[in-house]
Each structure stands twice: as structure tokens, then as C-alpha cells.
């Protein structure tokens, strides 16, 4: 992990996470210069490095300010941008009233250097609106907590996402923000930038194995695929739940829904690091898609009571991690299915033995 590599000031945030393999390197570039975003770059060189022209990056025209050396080593690049936070309430059944959105590119962000932990590989981007006429953020904040991983494992907190060394986790946290109505719900707009020849697909998978996330049976994935769908290049993956507590439990669950993936109708995401890497082709040469993720419990009461919302999503390269049936679930299924079968077999044997015993009391007729 590097914080603002080549730049001595902490007035802006750029966090570079580099994962080196024997034949390749993965780069994650998190930034809050403009809208918070992460740039994902996979290279086929074990020694590839990140280059930054800070003067150009912080200028009004940042195109070309971020690059990878050697340039020919890049095999895949994409970006995820968190653009806006919407707040809405239901006035009538199937009728929603939206309030003016919070544009995350207009937020003021605290220095990541204060939260950076090189041992745990964690960092936190925390921000508040630069101007807040309604005072909703007077006692609250919005944050993105980043965690990188060195090996396969599972996060210890709900929703307990399974991760690999090819992925990182980001937790979106809304804490202490005053809602603008009784029963307010929130919606986070997530945009993606992809290379030519790459398409986005939203997938939903259901499983009866809910050992690590009780009562949540749905896993959602937003995957970037080559046009012939021969391979998955990168992904976002999350469980269909958020939580309303700093120490989440099952009863703190908040319903989480993905509202259809669509092509964005704006020319570029308002993120300097994305424009700095992809250049002026964002929105034309490079495809921009957007997805809205909504959070709301029963009439929004969970957030109303606790003023806390957290949602975890995995970001990575290749295929998303896949859960297999755990030994506990396998043993439960074996007992549940095996016991009736064993009883049937034992019962059949007893009946056969009883019939044989009854007829064996008679002498054979000659």
C-alpha cells in the first residue's frame, strides 16, 4: 500500500494497492480526487509500476496523468466510480419522492493517511458535503472502508464475503446522517468504465447455504466479460443485504436491491483519476454503465432508529469467488436425507425377518 506516491501533501487522497504475482501484477488505485473511485489494472509483468504526474492530475485537464510502466504490459483495465447518494421516501404505494441528491464529487474528504494500516491492509475515505444547506451531515459522515487481501479467506464480519488474493473489499458506511423524512431510504449510484470489446452483465445466484449470512440466499455480481463471453475479466460482488449496526447481527439486516444496469447518459464520470488514466475517450471509446443499489428496510425504520448503514462489496479480477457447501451444511443434509433412508432400510429388513420367522414354524409338506 502506498499513500500519495511521489506527493508529499495530504490535501488529496490517492491510495495505490499493488499485488505482485510470479508472472503478473494487479493494481488498485483508490482516489477521492473528484468522485471516489477505484481504478483496476491487471498487467502481465511482475514488475509493472504506477506512474503519476501530480501537476497534471490536479489540473482541470488531468488526461494522461496516470499510467502503468511498461505500457504494453496492461492486459485489462477498468474503473468503478461512486457518483451520487440519493435519498427518497414513499409517499404512496409505488410512488417515490426523491430529495436533491448528494453529489460525491462535491464532498470534502479527510486524509486517508490518518486511517492507513499497513499491517491490516486497510484504509478509510471519509467525507462530508463541502456545502450542506440542509444540515443533514452536521453530525454524520459518509465513508468507504478499503481492505486488501493477501490470501483466500472470509471476512469475519457480516455478510462474511469470501475473498481471494485477486480481490479487495470496500464497505460503504453512512453514519449519523439525519434523514430528510420519516422512513427515508437511500440509493447509491455506482458507475463502471470498461475498455472496448468488454460488456457488463448483472448476475444473481441463489443458494440454500446461508451459514455465513443467515437468511440471505442471494448473491449478486456485476461482471465485465469479453464480448464473446469466453472469460470474466473483473467483477463487483455483494450479498443482497446491508446492515444497520456497527457490530452487525442478523436482526440488523437491511434489504438491498440492485436497480437495472444501464448505459450512462453522461460523457464521463466526475473522477480525476479515471479521466487521468483513460483520457478523453471516457464515454465514447470507453463504455460507461451505471447501476443503482438501494437500501431500505420496512418503511426505512432500521436506519431511522440507528442512523447507521453499511454495505460491503468485493472488487477484483477474474471470476468472482464461489461458495461451496460447507462441511456443516453437508453434514446437516446428510443427516436430514440419510436418517429417513436408514429408517426405511431397517424397517424393510425387520419386515422381511418377521415374515421369514412366521413361516419357518411350519414343517415343509412332502
GROMACS .gro file of C-alpha atoms in nm:
model
  366
    1UNK     CA    1   0.000   0.000   0.000
    2UNK     CA    2   0.125   0.347  -0.096
    3UNK     CA    3  -0.039   0.673   0.000
    4UNK     CA    4   0.003   0.958  -0.250
    5UNK     CA    5   0.319   0.808  -0.407
    6UNK     CA    6   0.553   1.088  -0.520
    7UNK     CA    7   0.347   1.361  -0.348
    8UNK     CA    8   0.421   1.499  -0.002
    9UNK     CA    9   0.089   1.672   0.070
   10UNK     CA   10  -0.214   1.504   0.234
   11UNK     CA   11  -0.460   1.759   0.096
   12UNK     CA   12  -0.579   1.496  -0.157
   13UNK     CA   13  -0.616   1.118  -0.138
   14UNK     CA   14  -0.470   0.857  -0.371
   15UNK     CA   15  -0.407   0.506  -0.240
   16UNK     CA   16  -0.219   0.256  -0.455
   17UNK     CA   17  -0.253  -0.113  -0.368
   18UNK     CA   18  -0.014  -0.338  -0.561
   19UNK     CA   19  -0.042  -0.719  -0.563
   20UNK     CA   20   0.257  -0.892  -0.720
   21UNK     CA   21   0.245  -1.248  -0.853
   22UNK     CA   22   0.518  -1.463  -1.011
   23UNK     CA   23   0.411  -1.364  -1.365
   24UNK     CA   24   0.177  -1.067  -1.324
   25UNK     CA   25   0.078  -0.767  -1.111
   26UNK     CA   26  -0.260  -0.630  -1.006
   27UNK     CA   27  -0.302  -0.258  -0.936
   28UNK     CA   28  -0.585  -0.092  -0.741
   29UNK     CA   29  -0.579   0.289  -0.738
   30UNK     CA   30  -0.832   0.434  -0.493
   31UNK     CA   31  -0.889   0.808  -0.503
   32UNK     CA   32  -1.123   1.080  -0.377
   33UNK     CA   33  -0.999   1.345  -0.621
   34UNK     CA   34  -1.343   1.420  -0.757
   35UNK     CA   35  -1.592   1.139  -0.701
   36UNK     CA   36  -1.448   0.844  -0.503
   37UNK     CA   37  -1.330   0.577  -0.743
   38UNK     CA   38  -1.106   0.275  -0.787
   39UNK     CA   39  -0.901   0.207  -1.097
   40UNK     CA   40  -0.830  -0.164  -1.160
   41UNK     CA   41  -0.537  -0.258  -1.383
   42UNK     CA   42  -0.402  -0.611  -1.446
   43UNK     CA   43  -0.062  -0.649  -1.612
   44UNK     CA   44   0.136  -0.949  -1.735
   45UNK     CA   45   0.458  -0.816  -1.585
   46UNK     CA   46   0.564  -0.898  -1.226
   47UNK     CA   47   0.748  -0.564  -1.208
   48UNK     CA   48   0.495  -0.319  -1.352
   49UNK     CA   49   0.467   0.013  -1.167
   50UNK     CA   50   0.231   0.309  -1.137
   51UNK     CA   51   0.333   0.647  -1.280
   52UNK     CA   52   0.168   0.977  -1.176
   53UNK     CA   53   0.216   1.332  -1.299
   54UNK     CA   54   0.075   1.516  -0.998
   55UNK     CA   55   0.076   1.860  -1.155
   56UNK     CA   56  -0.140   1.737  -1.442
   57UNK     CA   57  -0.357   1.517  -1.218
   58UNK     CA   58  -0.458   1.814  -1.002
   59UNK     CA   59  -0.517   2.041  -1.302
   60UNK     CA   60  -0.853   2.092  -1.479
   61UNK     CA   61  -0.727   1.866  -1.762
   62UNK     CA   62  -0.587   1.550  -1.595
   63UNK     CA   63  -0.593   1.324  -1.905
   64UNK     CA   64  -0.269   1.127  -1.929
   65UNK     CA   65  -0.160   1.199  -1.572
   66UNK     CA   66  -0.177   0.833  -1.458
   67UNK     CA   67  -0.015   0.542  -1.643
   68UNK     CA   68   0.140   0.197  -1.596
   69UNK     CA   69   0.500   0.112  -1.686
   70UNK     CA   70   0.569  -0.071  -1.909
   71UNK     CA   71   0.256   0.040  -2.105
   72UNK     CA   72   0.247  -0.279  -2.317
   73UNK     CA   73   0.210  -0.498  -2.008
   74UNK     CA   74  -0.153  -0.397  -1.939
   75UNK     CA   75  -0.396  -0.680  -2.022
   76UNK     CA   76  -0.711  -0.538  -1.862
   77UNK     CA   77  -0.819  -0.209  -1.710
   78UNK     CA   78  -1.150  -0.085  -1.573
   79UNK     CA   79  -1.282   0.157  -1.311
   80UNK     CA   80  -1.561   0.179  -1.056
   81UNK     CA   81  -1.691   0.523  -0.956
   82UNK     CA   82  -1.930   0.601  -0.670
   83UNK     CA   83  -2.104   0.907  -0.810
   84UNK     CA   84  -2.415   1.007  -0.612
   85UNK     CA   85  -2.615   0.925  -0.299
   86UNK     CA   86  -2.991   0.963  -0.339
   87UNK     CA   87  -3.247   0.987  -0.059
   88UNK     CA   88  -3.613   0.911  -0.116
   89UNK     CA   89  -3.932   0.824   0.068
   90UNK     CA   90  -4.254   0.651  -0.030
   91UNK     CA   91  -4.545   0.895  -0.032
   92UNK     CA   92  -4.794   0.638  -0.160
   93UNK     CA   93  -4.766   0.273  -0.261
   94UNK     CA   94  -4.538   0.252  -0.569
   95UNK     CA   95  -4.479   0.631  -0.551
   96UNK     CA   96  -4.137   0.767  -0.450
   97UNK     CA   97  -4.039   1.121  -0.357
   98UNK     CA   98  -3.671   1.197  -0.426
   99UNK     CA   99  -3.484   1.474  -0.249
  100UNK     CA  100  -3.191   1.665  -0.405
  101UNK     CA  101  -2.905   1.410  -0.434
  102UNK     CA  102  -2.568   1.429  -0.264
  103UNK     CA  103  -2.305   1.459  -0.539
  104UNK     CA  104  -1.999   1.276  -0.406
  105UNK     CA  105  -1.766   1.473  -0.635
  106UNK     CA  106  -1.855   1.781  -0.428
  107UNK     CA  107  -1.758   1.623  -0.095
  108UNK     CA  108  -1.468   1.725   0.124
  109UNK     CA  109  -1.258   1.419   0.218
  110UNK     CA  110  -1.039   1.368   0.524
  111UNK     CA  111  -0.682   1.245   0.480
  112UNK     CA  112  -0.656   0.868   0.432
  113UNK     CA  113  -0.313   0.886   0.598
  114UNK     CA  114  -0.482   0.902   0.942
  115UNK     CA  115  -0.659   0.567   0.890
  116UNK     CA  116  -0.399   0.379   0.685
  117UNK     CA  117  -0.296   0.047   0.841
  118UNK     CA  118  -0.013  -0.124   0.650
  119UNK     CA  119  -0.036  -0.437   0.867
  120UNK     CA  120  -0.409  -0.500   0.828
  121UNK     CA  121  -0.404  -0.355   0.473
  122UNK     CA  122  -0.695  -0.122   0.548
  123UNK     CA  123  -0.774   0.243   0.486
  124UNK     CA  124  -1.077   0.469   0.502
  125UNK     CA  125  -1.205   0.752   0.283
  126UNK     CA  126  -1.434   0.970   0.499
  127UNK     CA  127  -1.618   1.272   0.363
  128UNK     CA  128  -1.891   1.530   0.414
  129UNK     CA  129  -2.052   1.767   0.164
  130UNK     CA  130  -1.847   2.081   0.101
  131UNK     CA  131  -2.174   2.274   0.140
  132UNK     CA  132  -2.461   2.129   0.341
  133UNK     CA  133  -2.756   2.374   0.345
  134UNK     CA  134  -2.993   2.119   0.497
  135UNK     CA  135  -2.753   2.028   0.777
  136UNK     CA  136  -2.805   1.654   0.727
  137UNK     CA  137  -2.431   1.588   0.773
  138UNK     CA  138  -2.393   1.812   1.078
  139UNK     CA  139  -2.331   1.506   1.299
  140UNK     CA  140  -2.267   1.247   1.032
  141UNK     CA  141  -2.036   1.135   0.756
  142UNK     CA  142  -2.006   0.905   0.457
  143UNK     CA  143  -1.712   0.664   0.425
  144UNK     CA  144  -1.559   0.398   0.203
  145UNK     CA  145  -1.350   0.146   0.401
  146UNK     CA  146  -1.100  -0.040   0.186
  147UNK     CA  147  -0.944  -0.378   0.273
  148UNK     CA  148  -0.686  -0.560   0.061
  149UNK     CA  149  -0.611  -0.932   0.096
  150UNK     CA  150  -0.301  -1.145   0.060
  151UNK     CA  151  -0.470  -1.486   0.052
  152UNK     CA  152  -0.803  -1.664   0.023
  153UNK     CA  153  -1.030  -1.634   0.325
  154UNK     CA  154  -1.355  -1.495   0.459
  155UNK     CA  155  -1.427  -1.163   0.623
  156UNK     CA  156  -1.505  -1.207   0.993
  157UNK     CA  157  -1.797  -0.960   0.997
  158UNK     CA  158  -2.136  -0.998   0.835
  159UNK     CA  159  -2.201  -1.051   0.549
  160UNK     CA  160  -1.882  -1.265   0.563
  161UNK     CA  161  -1.785  -1.232   0.195
  162UNK     CA  162  -1.546  -1.493   0.061
  163UNK     CA  163  -1.236  -1.329  -0.090
  164UNK     CA  164  -0.915  -1.424  -0.269
  165UNK     CA  165  -0.579  -1.253  -0.319
  166UNK     CA  166  -0.720  -1.126  -0.652
  167UNK     CA  167  -0.981  -0.909  -0.478
  168UNK     CA  168  -1.030  -0.624  -0.233
  169UNK     CA  169  -1.333  -0.527  -0.027
  170UNK     CA  170  -1.489  -0.185   0.010
  171UNK     CA  171  -1.751  -0.112   0.275
  172UNK     CA  172  -1.984   0.183   0.216
  173UNK     CA  173  -2.080   0.340   0.550
  174UNK     CA  174  -2.337   0.611   0.621
  175UNK     CA  175  -2.322   0.711   0.989
  176UNK     CA  176  -2.511   0.979   1.181
  177UNK     CA  177  -2.661   1.147   0.872
  178UNK     CA  178  -3.002   1.296   0.953
  179UNK     CA  179  -3.275   1.172   0.715
  180UNK     CA  180  -3.490   1.435   0.548
  181UNK     CA  181  -3.815   1.245   0.610
  182UNK     CA  182  -3.960   0.979   0.834
  183UNK     CA  183  -3.878   0.645   0.677
  184UNK     CA  184  -3.618   0.779   0.432
  185UNK     CA  185  -3.434   0.525   0.220
  186UNK     CA  186  -3.104   0.565   0.039
  187UNK     CA  187  -2.976   0.473  -0.304
  188UNK     CA  188  -2.610   0.467  -0.414
  189UNK     CA  189  -2.524   0.521  -0.780
  190UNK     CA  190  -2.230   0.309  -0.898
  191UNK     CA  191  -2.072   0.365  -1.241
  192UNK     CA  192  -1.823   0.146  -1.428
  193UNK     CA  193  -1.582   0.226  -1.711
  194UNK     CA  194  -1.475  -0.055  -1.945
  195UNK     CA  195  -1.243  -0.098  -2.241
  196UNK     CA  196  -1.373  -0.151  -2.597
  197UNK     CA  197  -1.482  -0.510  -2.654
  198UNK     CA  198  -1.591  -0.559  -2.291
  199UNK     CA  199  -1.954  -0.587  -2.180
  200UNK     CA  200  -2.114  -0.566  -1.837
  201UNK     CA  201  -2.362  -0.823  -1.703
  202UNK     CA  202  -2.557  -0.831  -1.376
  203UNK     CA  203  -2.595  -1.182  -1.236
  204UNK     CA  204  -2.794  -1.321  -0.946
  205UNK     CA  205  -2.720  -1.656  -0.783
  206UNK     CA  206  -2.922  -1.822  -0.509
  207UNK     CA  207  -2.806  -2.089  -0.267
  208UNK     CA  208  -2.959  -2.269   0.029
  209UNK     CA  209  -2.623  -2.241   0.208
  210UNK     CA  210  -2.668  -1.936   0.434
  211UNK     CA  211  -2.432  -2.046   0.711
  212UNK     CA  212  -2.217  -1.731   0.692
  213UNK     CA  213  -2.501  -1.485   0.616
  214UNK     CA  214  -2.811  -1.622   0.788
  215UNK     CA  215  -3.141  -1.582   0.599
  216UNK     CA  216  -2.967  -1.424   0.295
  217UNK     CA  217  -2.978  -1.661  -0.001
  218UNK     CA  218  -2.894  -1.427  -0.291
  219UNK     CA  219  -2.551  -1.323  -0.420
  220UNK     CA  220  -2.524  -1.051  -0.687
  221UNK     CA  221  -2.232  -0.997  -0.925
  222UNK     CA  222  -2.162  -0.724  -1.178
  223UNK     CA  223  -1.909  -0.882  -1.414
  224UNK     CA  224  -1.703  -0.743  -1.702
  225UNK     CA  225  -1.685  -1.002  -1.979
  226UNK     CA  226  -1.511  -1.018  -2.315
  227UNK     CA  227  -1.767  -0.979  -2.594
  228UNK     CA  228  -1.758  -1.349  -2.683
  229UNK     CA  229  -1.817  -1.422  -2.310
  230UNK     CA  230  -1.515  -1.651  -2.310
  231UNK     CA  231  -1.382  -1.510  -1.985
  232UNK     CA  232  -1.466  -1.282  -1.693
  233UNK     CA  233  -1.213  -1.000  -1.660
  234UNK     CA  234  -1.320  -0.820  -1.342
  235UNK     CA  235  -1.618  -0.804  -1.108
  236UNK     CA  236  -1.812  -0.649  -0.824
  237UNK     CA  237  -1.980  -0.898  -0.590
  238UNK     CA  238  -2.211  -0.846  -0.293
  239UNK     CA  239  -2.478  -1.015  -0.083
  240UNK     CA  240  -2.834  -0.885  -0.111
  241UNK     CA  241  -2.819  -0.720   0.230
  242UNK     CA  242  -2.684  -0.419   0.418
  243UNK     CA  243  -2.668  -0.369   0.795
  244UNK     CA  244  -2.781  -0.105   1.040
  245UNK     CA  245  -2.526  -0.152   1.318
  246UNK     CA  246  -2.153  -0.103   1.377
  247UNK     CA  247  -2.143  -0.462   1.506
  248UNK     CA  248  -2.383  -0.623   1.257
  249UNK     CA  249  -2.609  -0.908   1.359
  250UNK     CA  250  -2.876  -1.092   1.166
  251UNK     CA  251  -3.154  -0.875   1.311
  252UNK     CA  252  -2.976  -0.560   1.188
  253UNK     CA  253  -3.022  -0.658   0.823
  254UNK     CA  254  -3.148  -0.400   0.573
  255UNK     CA  255  -3.293  -0.503   0.239
  256UNK     CA  256  -3.058  -0.433  -0.052
  257UNK     CA  257  -3.172  -0.428  -0.416
  258UNK     CA  258  -2.996  -0.364  -0.747
  259UNK     CA  259  -3.192  -0.147  -0.986
  260UNK     CA  260  -3.122  -0.236  -1.350
  261UNK     CA  261  -2.787  -0.191  -1.515
  262UNK     CA  262  -2.799   0.073  -1.789
  263UNK     CA  263  -2.569   0.269  -2.015
  264UNK     CA  264  -2.488   0.606  -1.859
  265UNK     CA  265  -2.611   0.909  -2.049
  266UNK     CA  266  -2.326   1.134  -1.939
  267UNK     CA  267  -1.997   1.170  -2.118
  268UNK     CA  268  -1.761   1.092  -1.830
  269UNK     CA  269  -1.759   1.011  -1.457
  270UNK     CA  270  -1.657   1.306  -1.242
  271UNK     CA  271  -1.339   1.137  -1.118
  272UNK     CA  272  -0.997   1.281  -1.194
  273UNK     CA  273  -0.808   0.952  -1.161
  274UNK     CA  274  -1.039   0.779  -1.414
  275UNK     CA  275  -1.003   1.060  -1.667
  276UNK     CA  276  -0.627   1.072  -1.595
  277UNK     CA  277  -0.584   0.706  -1.694
  278UNK     CA  278  -0.841   0.656  -1.972
  279UNK     CA  279  -0.816   1.006  -2.121
  280UNK     CA  280  -1.080   1.191  -2.321
  281UNK     CA  281  -1.223   0.865  -2.456
  282UNK     CA  282  -1.433   0.805  -2.142
  283UNK     CA  283  -1.796   0.789  -2.252
  284UNK     CA  284  -1.711   0.736  -2.620
  285UNK     CA  285  -1.425   0.490  -2.677
  286UNK     CA  286  -1.462   0.356  -2.324
  287UNK     CA  287  -1.811   0.245  -2.227
  288UNK     CA  288  -1.972   0.386  -1.912
  289UNK     CA  289  -2.250   0.192  -1.737
  290UNK     CA  290  -2.439   0.272  -1.418
  291UNK     CA  291  -2.618   0.070  -1.153
  292UNK     CA  292  -2.829   0.190  -0.861
  293UNK     CA  293  -2.813  -0.001  -0.533
  294UNK     CA  294  -3.098   0.080  -0.294
  295UNK     CA  295  -3.115   0.021   0.080
  296UNK     CA  296  -3.437   0.012   0.278
  297UNK     CA  297  -3.598  -0.193   0.549
  298UNK     CA  298  -3.960  -0.190   0.649
  299UNK     CA  299  -4.057   0.174   0.583
  300UNK     CA  300  -3.691   0.267   0.638
  301UNK     CA  301  -3.723   0.214   1.013
  302UNK     CA  302  -3.386   0.043   1.063
  303UNK     CA  303  -3.186   0.348   0.956
  304UNK     CA  304  -3.434   0.586   1.121
  305UNK     CA  305  -3.372   0.425   1.460
  306UNK     CA  306  -2.995   0.366   1.448
  307UNK     CA  307  -2.868   0.625   1.196
  308UNK     CA  308  -2.621   0.373   1.059
  309UNK     CA  309  -2.592   0.189   0.728
  310UNK     CA  310  -2.311  -0.035   0.598
  311UNK     CA  311  -2.288  -0.225   0.270
  312UNK     CA  312  -1.993  -0.445   0.170
  313UNK     CA  313  -1.888  -0.521  -0.187
  314UNK     CA  314  -1.596  -0.719  -0.325
  315UNK     CA  315  -1.394  -0.575  -0.617
  316UNK     CA  316  -1.148  -0.792  -0.807
  317UNK     CA  317  -1.008  -0.958  -1.117
  318UNK     CA  318  -1.115  -1.279  -1.290
  319UNK     CA  319  -1.414  -1.485  -1.181
  320UNK     CA  320  -1.592  -1.391  -0.855
  321UNK     CA  321  -1.525  -1.631  -0.565
  322UNK     CA  322  -1.781  -1.910  -0.545
  323UNK     CA  323  -1.906  -2.055  -0.220
  324UNK     CA  324  -1.927  -2.433  -0.197
  325UNK     CA  325  -2.137  -2.624   0.054
  326UNK     CA  326  -1.960  -2.609   0.388
  327UNK     CA  327  -1.894  -2.928   0.593
  328UNK     CA  328  -2.162  -2.817   0.840
  329UNK     CA  329  -2.430  -2.788   0.572
  330UNK     CA  330  -2.319  -3.115   0.409
  331UNK     CA  331  -2.346  -3.297   0.744
  332UNK     CA  332  -2.690  -3.148   0.812
  333UNK     CA  333  -2.811  -3.252   0.466
  334UNK     CA  334  -2.662  -3.598   0.515
  335UNK     CA  335  -2.847  -3.640   0.846
  336UNK     CA  336  -3.171  -3.494   0.708
  337UNK     CA  337  -3.171  -3.714   0.399
  338UNK     CA  338  -2.987  -4.016   0.540
  339UNK     CA  339  -3.199  -4.072   0.851
  340UNK     CA  340  -3.529  -4.143   0.666
  341UNK     CA  341  -3.342  -4.369   0.421
  342UNK     CA  342  -3.175  -4.558   0.704
  343UNK     CA  343  -3.511  -4.598   0.882
  344UNK     CA  344  -3.667  -4.728   0.559
  345UNK     CA  345  -3.391  -4.984   0.512
  346UNK     CA  346  -3.407  -5.101   0.875
  347UNK     CA  347  -3.787  -5.124   0.860
  348UNK     CA  348  -3.773  -5.329   0.539
  349UNK     CA  349  -3.521  -5.571   0.692
  350UNK     CA  350  -3.735  -5.616   1.005
  351UNK     CA  351  -4.045  -5.690   0.800
  352UNK     CA  352  -3.860  -5.949   0.591
  353UNK     CA  353  -3.716  -6.114   0.901
  354UNK     CA  354  -4.057  -6.123   1.068
  355UNK     CA  355  -4.217  -6.284   0.765
  356UNK     CA  356  -3.941  -6.545   0.743
  357UNK     CA  357  -3.973  -6.628   1.112
  358UNK     CA  358  -4.351  -6.674   1.092
  359UNK     CA  359  -4.338  -6.927   0.808
  360UNK     CA  360  -4.041  -7.114   0.950
  361UNK     CA  361  -4.262  -7.252   1.234
  362UNK     CA  362  -4.431  -7.495   0.991
  363UNK     CA  363  -4.282  -7.821   0.866
  364UNK     CA  364  -4.248  -7.848   0.490
  365UNK     CA  365  -4.516  -8.062   0.325
  366UNK     CA  366  -4.369  -8.363   0.147
   0.00000   0.00000   0.00000
